[in-house]
Amino acid sequence: KESGITSWEDLSKASVAKLRSILASADGNMKTHDPETWPKQAQLAHEHKWEELKDYQDALIGGRE
């Protein structure tokens, strides 16, 4: 929230570079996470495409395409 991401829509519009920067500056080991697919997943959630989101997540391997 401190970075201005407060909704699925905000997350869907965030660049992967911005997400990586946020994770890198966070406490703990957050920088080990890969946000490459987060905007796409957030867009599906924002559009309430829950079945499509589930199918996409099921196809991911460790959160990656």
mmCIF file as gemmi writes it, N, C-alpha and C atoms, coordinates in Angstrom:
data_model
loop_
_atom_site.group_PDB
_atom_site.id
_atom_site.type_symbol
_atom_site.label_atom_id
_atom_site.label_alt_id
_atom_site.label_comp_id
_atom_site.label_asym_id
_atom_site.label_entity_id
_atom_site.label_seq_id
_atom_site.pdbx_PDB_ins_code
_atom_site.Cartn_x
_atom_site.Cartn_y
_atom_site.Cartn_z
_atom_site.occupancy
_atom_site.B_iso_or_equiv
_atom_site.pdbx_formal_charge
_atom_site.auth_seq_id
_atom_site.auth_asym_id
_atom_site.pdbx_PDB_model_num
ATOM 1 N N . LYS Axp A 1 ? 0.818 -1.192 0 1 0 ? 1 A 1
ATOM 2 C CA . LYS Axp A 1 ? 0 0 0 1 0 ? 1 A 1
ATOM 3 C C . LYS Axp A 1 ? 0.863 1.259 0 1 0 ? 1 A 1
ATOM 4 N N . GLU Axp A 2 ? 1.988 1.191 0.66 1 0 ? 2 A 1
ATOM 5 C CA . GLU Axp A 2 ? 2.874 2.357 0.716 1 0 ? 2 A 1
ATOM 6 C C . GLU Axp A 2 ? 3.366 2.764 -0.666 1 0 ? 2 A 1
ATOM 7 N N . SER Axp A 3 ? 3.349 1.844 -1.609 1 0 ? 3 A 1
ATOM 8 C CA . SER Axp A 3 ? 3.824 2.112 -2.965 1 0 ? 3 A 1
ATOM 9 C C . SER Axp A 3 ? 2.703 2.543 -3.898 1 0 ? 3 A 1
ATOM 10 N N . GLY Axp A 4 ? 1.5 2.688 -3.341 1 0 ? 4 A 1
ATOM 11 C CA . GLY Axp A 4 ? 0.378 3.142 -4.155 1 0 ? 4 A 1
ATOM 12 C C . GLY Axp A 4 ? -0.409 2.03 -4.817 1 0 ? 4 A 1
ATOM 13 N N . ILE Axp A 5 ? -0.139 0.804 -4.467 1 0 ? 5 A 1
ATOM 14 C CA . ILE Axp A 5 ? -0.874 -0.324 -5.033 1 0 ? 5 A 1
ATOM 15 C C . ILE Axp A 5 ? -1.88 -0.778 -3.977 1 0 ? 5 A 1
ATOM 16 N N . THR Axp A 6 ? -3.145 -0.446 -4.22 1 0 ? 6 A 1
ATOM 17 C CA . THR Axp A 6 ? -4.177 -0.736 -3.226 1 0 ? 6 A 1
ATOM 18 C C . THR Axp A 6 ? -5.339 -1.552 -3.785 1 0 ? 6 A 1
ATOM 19 N N . SER Axp A 7 ? -5.227 -1.962 -5.044 1 0 ? 7 A 1
ATOM 20 C CA . SER Axp A 7 ? -6.308 -2.735 -5.659 1 0 ? 7 A 1
ATOM 21 C C . SER Axp A 7 ? -5.732 -3.667 -6.715 1 0 ? 7 A 1
ATOM 22 N N . TRP Axp A 8 ? -6.577 -4.613 -7.141 1 0 ? 8 A 1
ATOM 23 C CA . TRP Axp A 8 ? -6.163 -5.498 -8.244 1 0 ? 8 A 1
ATOM 24 C C . TRP Axp A 8 ? -5.862 -4.669 -9.475 1 0 ? 8 A 1
ATOM 25 N N . GLU Axp A 9 ? -6.658 -3.645 -9.709 1 0 ? 9 A 1
ATOM 26 C CA . GLU Axp A 9 ? -6.441 -2.795 -10.884 1 0 ? 9 A 1
ATOM 27 C C . GLU Axp A 9 ? -5.078 -2.103 -10.814 1 0 ? 9 A 1
ATOM 28 N N . ASP Axp A 10 ? -4.741 -1.55 -9.643 1 0 ? 10 A 1
ATOM 29 C CA . ASP Axp A 10 ? -3.427 -0.916 -9.488 1 0 ? 10 A 1
ATOM 30 C C . ASP Axp A 10 ? -2.309 -1.904 -9.78 1 0 ? 10 A 1
ATOM 31 N N . LEU Axp A 11 ? -2.43 -3.111 -9.233 1 0 ? 11 A 1
ATOM 32 C CA . LEU Axp A 11 ? -1.409 -4.128 -9.442 1 0 ? 11 A 1
ATOM 33 C C . LEU Axp A 11 ? -1.326 -4.522 -10.91 1 0 ? 11 A 1
ATOM 34 N N . SER Axp A 12 ? -2.474 -4.597 -11.578 1 0 ? 12 A 1
ATOM 35 C CA . SER Axp A 12 ? -2.473 -4.991 -12.991 1 0 ? 12 A 1
ATOM 36 C C . SER Axp A 12 ? -1.777 -3.965 -13.873 1 0 ? 12 A 1
ATOM 37 N N . LYS Axp A 13 ? -1.765 -2.719 -13.428 1 0 ? 13 A 1
ATOM 38 C CA . LYS Axp A 13 ? -1.155 -1.639 -14.212 1 0 ? 13 A 1
ATOM 39 C C . LYS Axp A 13 ? 0.298 -1.364 -13.834 1 0 ? 13 A 1
ATOM 40 N N . ALA Axp A 14 ? 0.77 -2.005 -12.779 1 0 ? 14 A 1
ATOM 41 C CA . ALA Axp A 14 ? 2.148 -1.792 -12.335 1 0 ? 14 A 1
ATOM 42 C C . ALA Axp A 14 ? 3.12 -2.536 -13.246 1 0 ? 14 A 1
ATOM 43 N N . SER Axp A 15 ? 4.236 -1.904 -13.518 1 0 ? 15 A 1
ATOM 44 C CA . SER Axp A 15 ? 5.255 -2.574 -14.329 1 0 ? 15 A 1
ATOM 45 C C . SER Axp A 15 ? 5.976 -3.608 -13.467 1 0 ? 15 A 1
ATOM 46 N N . VAL Axp A 16 ? 6.493 -4.619 -14.115 1 0 ? 16 A 1
ATOM 47 C CA . VAL Axp A 16 ? 7.248 -5.647 -13.405 1 0 ? 16 A 1
ATOM 48 C C . VAL Axp A 16 ? 8.481 -5.012 -12.766 1 0 ? 16 A 1
ATOM 49 N N . ALA Axp A 17 ? 9.088 -4.041 -13.437 1 0 ? 17 A 1
ATOM 50 C CA . ALA Axp A 17 ? 10.256 -3.352 -12.87 1 0 ? 17 A 1
ATOM 51 C C . ALA Axp A 17 ? 9.882 -2.648 -11.567 1 0 ? 17 A 1
ATOM 52 N N . LYS Axp A 18 ? 8.726 -1.996 -11.539 1 0 ? 18 A 1
ATOM 53 C CA . LYS Axp A 18 ? 8.283 -1.331 -10.312 1 0 ? 18 A 1
ATOM 54 C C . LYS Axp A 18 ? 8.043 -2.356 -9.211 1 0 ? 18 A 1
ATOM 55 N N . LEU Axp A 19 ? 7.411 -3.463 -9.549 1 0 ? 19 A 1
ATOM 56 C CA . LEU Axp A 19 ? 7.149 -4.496 -8.551 1 0 ? 19 A 1
ATOM 57 C C . LEU Axp A 19 ? 8.45 -5.07 -8 1 0 ? 19 A 1
ATOM 58 N N . ARG Axp A 20 ? 9.418 -5.281 -8.87 1 0 ? 20 A 1
ATOM 59 C CA . ARG Axp A 20 ? 10.719 -5.788 -8.413 1 0 ? 20 A 1
ATOM 60 C C . ARG Axp A 20 ? 11.393 -4.785 -7.48 1 0 ? 20 A 1
ATOM 61 N N . SER Axp A 21 ? 11.278 -3.507 -7.807 1 0 ? 21 A 1
ATOM 62 C CA . SER Axp A 21 ? 11.853 -2.463 -6.968 1 0 ? 21 A 1
ATOM 63 C C . SER Axp A 21 ? 11.189 -2.439 -5.592 1 0 ? 21 A 1
ATOM 64 N N . ILE Axp A 22 ? 9.887 -2.576 -5.557 1 0 ? 22 A 1
ATOM 65 C CA . ILE Axp A 22 ? 9.153 -2.607 -4.289 1 0 ? 22 A 1
ATOM 66 C C . ILE Axp A 22 ? 9.614 -3.795 -3.453 1 0 ? 22 A 1
ATOM 67 N N . LEU Axp A 23 ? 9.709 -4.952 -4.083 1 0 ? 23 A 1
ATOM 68 C CA . LEU Axp A 23 ? 10.134 -6.157 -3.363 1 0 ? 23 A 1
ATOM 69 C C . LEU Axp A 23 ? 11.569 -6.036 -2.857 1 0 ? 23 A 1
ATOM 70 N N . ALA Axp A 24 ? 12.434 -5.44 -3.662 1 0 ? 24 A 1
ATOM 71 C CA . ALA Axp A 24 ? 13.838 -5.297 -3.282 1 0 ? 24 A 1
ATOM 72 C C . ALA Axp A 24 ? 14.001 -4.389 -2.075 1 0 ? 24 A 1
ATOM 73 N N . SER Axp A 25 ? 13.118 -3.404 -1.937 1 0 ? 25 A 1
ATOM 74 C CA . SER Axp A 25 ? 13.241 -2.468 -0.825 1 0 ? 25 A 1
ATOM 75 C C . SER Axp A 25 ? 12.469 -2.918 0.416 1 0 ? 25 A 1
ATOM 76 N N . ALA Axp A 26 ? 11.741 -4.022 0.319 1 0 ? 26 A 1
ATOM 77 C CA . ALA Axp A 26 ? 10.944 -4.511 1.441 1 0 ? 26 A 1
ATOM 78 C C . ALA Axp A 26 ? 11.815 -5.255 2.452 1 0 ? 26 A 1
ATOM 79 N N . ASP Axp A 27 ? 11.337 -5.292 3.675 1 0 ? 27 A 1
ATOM 80 C CA . ASP Axp A 27 ? 12.031 -6.049 4.719 1 0 ? 27 A 1
ATOM 81 C C . ASP Axp A 27 ? 11.925 -7.544 4.432 1 0 ? 27 A 1
ATOM 82 N N . GLY Axp A 28 ? 12.849 -8.286 4.964 1 0 ? 28 A 1
ATOM 83 C CA . GLY Axp A 28 ? 12.813 -9.739 4.808 1 0 ? 28 A 1
ATOM 84 C C . GLY Axp A 28 ? 13.352 -10.183 3.469 1 0 ? 28 A 1
ATOM 85 N N . ASN Axp A 29 ? 12.899 -11.345 3.038 1 0 ? 29 A 1
ATOM 86 C CA . ASN Axp A 29 ? 13.403 -11.925 1.796 1 0 ? 29 A 1
ATOM 87 C C . ASN Axp A 29 ? 12.411 -11.761 0.648 1 0 ? 29 A 1
ATOM 88 N N . MET Axp A 30 ? 11.676 -10.665 0.637 1 0 ? 30 A 1
ATOM 89 C CA . MET Axp A 30 ? 10.678 -10.432 -0.406 1 0 ? 30 A 1
ATOM 90 C C . MET Axp A 30 ? 11.301 -10.357 -1.802 1 0 ? 30 A 1
ATOM 91 N N . LYS Axp A 31 ? 12.566 -9.948 -1.885 1 0 ? 31 A 1
ATOM 92 C CA . LYS Axp A 31 ? 13.188 -9.804 -3.204 1 0 ? 31 A 1
ATOM 93 C C . LYS Axp A 31 ? 13.4 -11.137 -3.909 1 0 ? 31 A 1
ATOM 94 N N . THR Axp A 32 ? 13.194 -12.241 -3.205 1 0 ? 32 A 1
ATOM 95 C CA . THR Axp A 32 ? 13.326 -13.551 -3.845 1 0 ? 32 A 1
ATOM 96 C C . THR Axp A 32 ? 12.098 -13.908 -4.678 1 0 ? 32 A 1
ATOM 97 N N . HIS Axp A 33 ? 11.003 -13.171 -4.498 1 0 ? 33 A 1
ATOM 98 C CA . HIS Axp A 33 ? 9.775 -13.437 -5.257 1 0 ? 33 A 1
ATOM 99 C C . HIS Axp A 33 ? 9.892 -12.872 -6.667 1 0 ? 33 A 1
ATOM 100 N N . ASP Axp A 34 ? 9.295 -13.546 -7.628 1 0 ? 34 A 1
ATOM 101 C CA . ASP Axp A 34 ? 9.302 -13.107 -9.017 1 0 ? 34 A 1
ATOM 102 C C . ASP Axp A 34 ? 7.904 -12.609 -9.394 1 0 ? 34 A 1
ATOM 103 N N . PRO Axp A 35 ? 7.729 -11.298 -9.59 1 0 ? 35 A 1
ATOM 104 C CA . PRO Axp A 35 ? 6.412 -10.739 -9.881 1 0 ? 35 A 1
ATOM 105 C C . PRO Axp A 35 ? 6.047 -10.709 -11.367 1 0 ? 35 A 1
ATOM 106 N N . GLU Axp A 36 ? 6.755 -11.452 -12.179 1 0 ? 36 A 1
ATOM 107 C CA . GLU Axp A 36 ? 6.56 -11.405 -13.637 1 0 ? 36 A 1
ATOM 108 C C . GLU Axp A 36 ? 5.094 -11.611 -14.047 1 0 ? 36 A 1
ATOM 109 N N . THR Axp A 37 ? 4.394 -12.516 -13.402 1 0 ? 37 A 1
ATOM 110 C CA . THR Axp A 37 ? 3.016 -12.82 -13.811 1 0 ? 37 A 1
ATOM 111 C C . THR Axp A 37 ? 1.966 -12.091 -12.98 1 0 ? 37 A 1
ATOM 112 N N . TRP Axp A 38 ? 2.371 -11.34 -11.982 1 0 ? 38 A 1
ATOM 113 C CA . TRP Axp A 38 ? 1.417 -10.691 -11.085 1 0 ? 38 A 1
ATOM 114 C C . TRP Axp A 38 ? 0.472 -9.722 -11.79 1 0 ? 38 A 1
ATOM 115 N N . PRO Axp A 39 ? 0.967 -8.874 -12.707 1 0 ? 39 A 1
ATOM 116 C CA . PRO Axp A 39 ? 0.026 -7.964 -13.377 1 0 ? 39 A 1
ATOM 117 C C . PRO Axp A 39 ? -1.068 -8.711 -14.155 1 0 ? 39 A 1
ATOM 118 N N . LYS Axp A 40 ? -0.704 -9.775 -14.836 1 0 ? 40 A 1
ATOM 119 C CA . LYS Axp A 40 ? -1.701 -10.544 -15.585 1 0 ? 40 A 1
ATOM 120 C C . LYS Axp A 40 ? -2.708 -11.191 -14.64 1 0 ? 40 A 1
ATOM 121 N N . GLN Axp A 41 ? -2.21 -11.77 -13.559 1 0 ? 41 A 1
ATOM 122 C CA . GLN Axp A 41 ? -3.111 -12.381 -12.589 1 0 ? 41 A 1
ATOM 123 C C . GLN Axp A 41 ? -4.036 -11.328 -11.968 1 0 ? 41 A 1
ATOM 124 N N . ALA Axp A 42 ? -3.481 -10.183 -11.65 1 0 ? 42 A 1
ATOM 125 C CA . ALA Axp A 42 ? -4.275 -9.103 -11.057 1 0 ? 42 A 1
ATOM 126 C C . ALA Axp A 42 ? -5.334 -8.601 -12.033 1 0 ? 42 A 1
ATOM 127 N N . GLN Axp A 43 ? -5.007 -8.529 -13.317 1 0 ? 43 A 1
ATOM 128 C CA . GLN Axp A 43 ? -5.982 -8.093 -14.32 1 0 ? 43 A 1
ATOM 129 C C . GLN Axp A 43 ? -7.157 -9.065 -14.366 1 0 ? 43 A 1
ATOM 130 N N . LEU Axp A 44 ? -6.87 -10.338 -14.345 1 0 ? 44 A 1
ATOM 131 C CA . LEU Axp A 44 ? -7.94 -11.34 -14.352 1 0 ? 44 A 1
ATOM 132 C C . LEU Axp A 44 ? -8.798 -11.217 -13.094 1 0 ? 44 A 1
ATOM 133 N N . ALA Axp A 45 ? -8.171 -10.988 -11.946 1 0 ? 45 A 1
ATOM 134 C CA . ALA Axp A 45 ? -8.924 -10.809 -10.702 1 0 ? 45 A 1
ATOM 135 C C . ALA Axp A 45 ? -9.765 -9.54 -10.77 1 0 ? 45 A 1
ATOM 136 N N . HIS Axp A 46 ? -9.184 -8.464 -11.273 1 0 ? 46 A 1
ATOM 137 C CA . HIS Axp A 46 ? -9.91 -7.193 -11.404 1 0 ? 46 A 1
ATOM 138 C C . HIS Axp A 46 ? -11.154 -7.357 -12.283 1 0 ? 46 A 1
ATOM 139 N N . GLU Axp A 47 ? -11.039 -8.172 -13.309 1 0 ? 47 A 1
ATOM 140 C CA . GLU Axp A 47 ? -12.16 -8.402 -14.232 1 0 ? 47 A 1
ATOM 141 C C . GLU Axp A 47 ? -13.082 -9.521 -13.747 1 0 ? 47 A 1
ATOM 142 N N . HIS Axp A 48 ? -12.827 -10.059 -12.555 1 0 ? 48 A 1
ATOM 143 C CA . HIS Axp A 48 ? -13.63 -11.138 -11.966 1 0 ? 48 A 1
ATOM 144 C C . HIS Axp A 48 ? -13.662 -12.385 -12.85 1 0 ? 48 A 1
ATOM 145 N N . LYS Axp A 49 ? -12.564 -12.644 -13.523 1 0 ? 49 A 1
ATOM 146 C CA . LYS Axp A 49 ? -12.44 -13.832 -14.368 1 0 ? 49 A 1
ATOM 147 C C . LYS Axp A 49 ? -11.772 -14.934 -13.539 1 0 ? 49 A 1
ATOM 148 N N . TRP Axp A 50 ? -12.508 -15.397 -12.527 1 0 ? 50 A 1
ATOM 149 C CA . TRP Axp A 50 ? -11.942 -16.304 -11.541 1 0 ? 50 A 1
ATOM 150 C C . TRP Axp A 50 ? -11.549 -17.651 -12.131 1 0 ? 50 A 1
ATOM 151 N N . GLU Axp A 51 ? -12.35 -18.201 -13.013 1 0 ? 51 A 1
ATOM 152 C CA . GLU Axp A 51 ? -12.023 -19.504 -13.608 1 0 ? 51 A 1
ATOM 153 C C . GLU Axp A 51 ? -10.781 -19.39 -14.494 1 0 ? 51 A 1
ATOM 154 N N . GLU Axp A 52 ? -10.713 -18.315 -15.289 1 0 ? 52 A 1
ATOM 155 C CA . GLU Axp A 52 ? -9.544 -18.089 -16.146 1 0 ? 52 A 1
ATOM 156 C C . GLU Axp A 52 ? -8.292 -17.874 -15.287 1 0 ? 52 A 1
ATOM 157 N N . LEU Axp A 53 ? -8.438 -17.151 -14.181 1 0 ? 53 A 1
ATOM 158 C CA . LEU Axp A 53 ? -7.321 -16.933 -13.262 1 0 ? 53 A 1
ATOM 159 C C . LEU Axp A 53 ? -6.847 -18.266 -12.686 1 0 ? 53 A 1
ATOM 160 N N . LYS Axp A 54 ? -7.774 -19.085 -12.238 1 0 ? 54 A 1
ATOM 161 C CA . LYS Axp A 54 ? -7.407 -20.389 -11.678 1 0 ? 54 A 1
ATOM 162 C C . LYS Axp A 54 ? -6.685 -21.243 -12.715 1 0 ? 54 A 1
ATOM 163 N N . ASP Axp A 55 ? -7.208 -21.273 -13.941 1 0 ? 55 A 1
ATOM 164 C CA . ASP Axp A 55 ? -6.57 -22.044 -15.008 1 0 ? 55 A 1
ATOM 165 C C . ASP Axp A 55 ? -5.157 -21.537 -15.276 1 0 ? 55 A 1
ATOM 166 N N . TYR Axp A 56 ? -4.996 -20.215 -15.297 1 0 ? 56 A 1
ATOM 167 C CA . TYR Axp A 56 ? -3.686 -19.625 -15.536 1 0 ? 56 A 1
ATOM 168 C C . TYR Axp A 56 ? -2.729 -19.995 -14.405 1 0 ? 56 A 1
ATOM 169 N N . GLN Axp A 57 ? -3.19 -19.853 -13.17 1 0 ? 57 A 1
ATOM 170 C CA . GLN Axp A 57 ? -2.341 -20.19 -12.02 1 0 ? 57 A 1
ATOM 171 C C . GLN Axp A 57 ? -1.976 -21.672 -12.025 1 0 ? 57 A 1
ATOM 172 N N . ASP Axp A 58 ? -2.915 -22.52 -12.404 1 0 ? 58 A 1
ATOM 173 C CA . ASP Axp A 58 ? -2.628 -23.953 -12.474 1 0 ? 58 A 1
ATOM 174 C C . ASP Axp A 58 ? -1.568 -24.283 -13.531 1 0 ? 58 A 1
ATOM 175 N N . ALA Axp A 59 ? -1.488 -23.461 -14.57 1 0 ? 59 A 1
ATOM 176 C CA . ALA Axp A 59 ? -0.519 -23.682 -15.642 1 0 ? 59 A 1
ATOM 177 C C . ALA Axp A 59 ? 0.865 -23.159 -15.294 1 0 ? 59 A 1
ATOM 178 N N . LEU Axp A 60 ? 0.939 -22.279 -14.297 1 0 ? 60 A 1
ATOM 179 C CA . LEU Axp A 60 ? 2.219 -21.721 -13.899 1 0 ? 60 A 1
ATOM 180 C C . LEU Axp A 60 ? 3.028 -22.766 -13.145 1 0 ? 60 A 1
ATOM 181 N N . ILE Axp A 61 ? 4.328 -22.659 -13.259 1 0 ? 61 A 1
ATOM 182 C CA . ILE Axp A 61 ? 5.232 -23.553 -12.538 1 0 ? 61 A 1
ATOM 183 C C . ILE Axp A 61 ? 6.007 -22.686 -11.545 1 0 ? 61 A 1
ATOM 184 N N . GLY Axp A 62 ? 5.667 -22.819 -10.275 1 0 ? 62 A 1
ATOM 185 C CA . GLY Axp A 62 ? 6.31 -21.976 -9.271 1 0 ? 62 A 1
ATOM 186 C C . GLY Axp A 62 ? 6.028 -20.513 -9.481 1 0 ? 62 A 1
ATOM 187 N N . GLY Axp A 63 ? 4.849 -20.201 -10.026 1 0 ? 63 A 1
ATOM 188 C CA . GLY Axp A 63 ? 4.477 -18.814 -10.273 1 0 ? 63 A 1
ATOM 189 C C . GLY Axp A 63 ? 5.051 -18.241 -11.554 1 0 ? 63 A 1
ATOM 190 N N . ARG Axp A 64 ? 5.68 -19.077 -12.338 1 0 ? 64 A 1
ATOM 191 C CA . ARG Axp A 64 ? 6.306 -18.6 -13.59 1 0 ? 64 A 1
ATOM 192 C C . ARG Axp A 64 ? 5.695 -19.312 -14.789 1 0 ? 64 A 1
ATOM 193 N N . GLU Axp A 65 ? 5.699 -18.62 -15.923 1 0 ? 65 A 1
ATOM 194 C CA . GLU Axp A 65 ? 5.168 -19.211 -17.148 1 0 ? 65 A 1
ATOM 195 C C . GLU Axp A 65 ? 6.109 -20.26 -17.692 1 0 ? 65 A 1
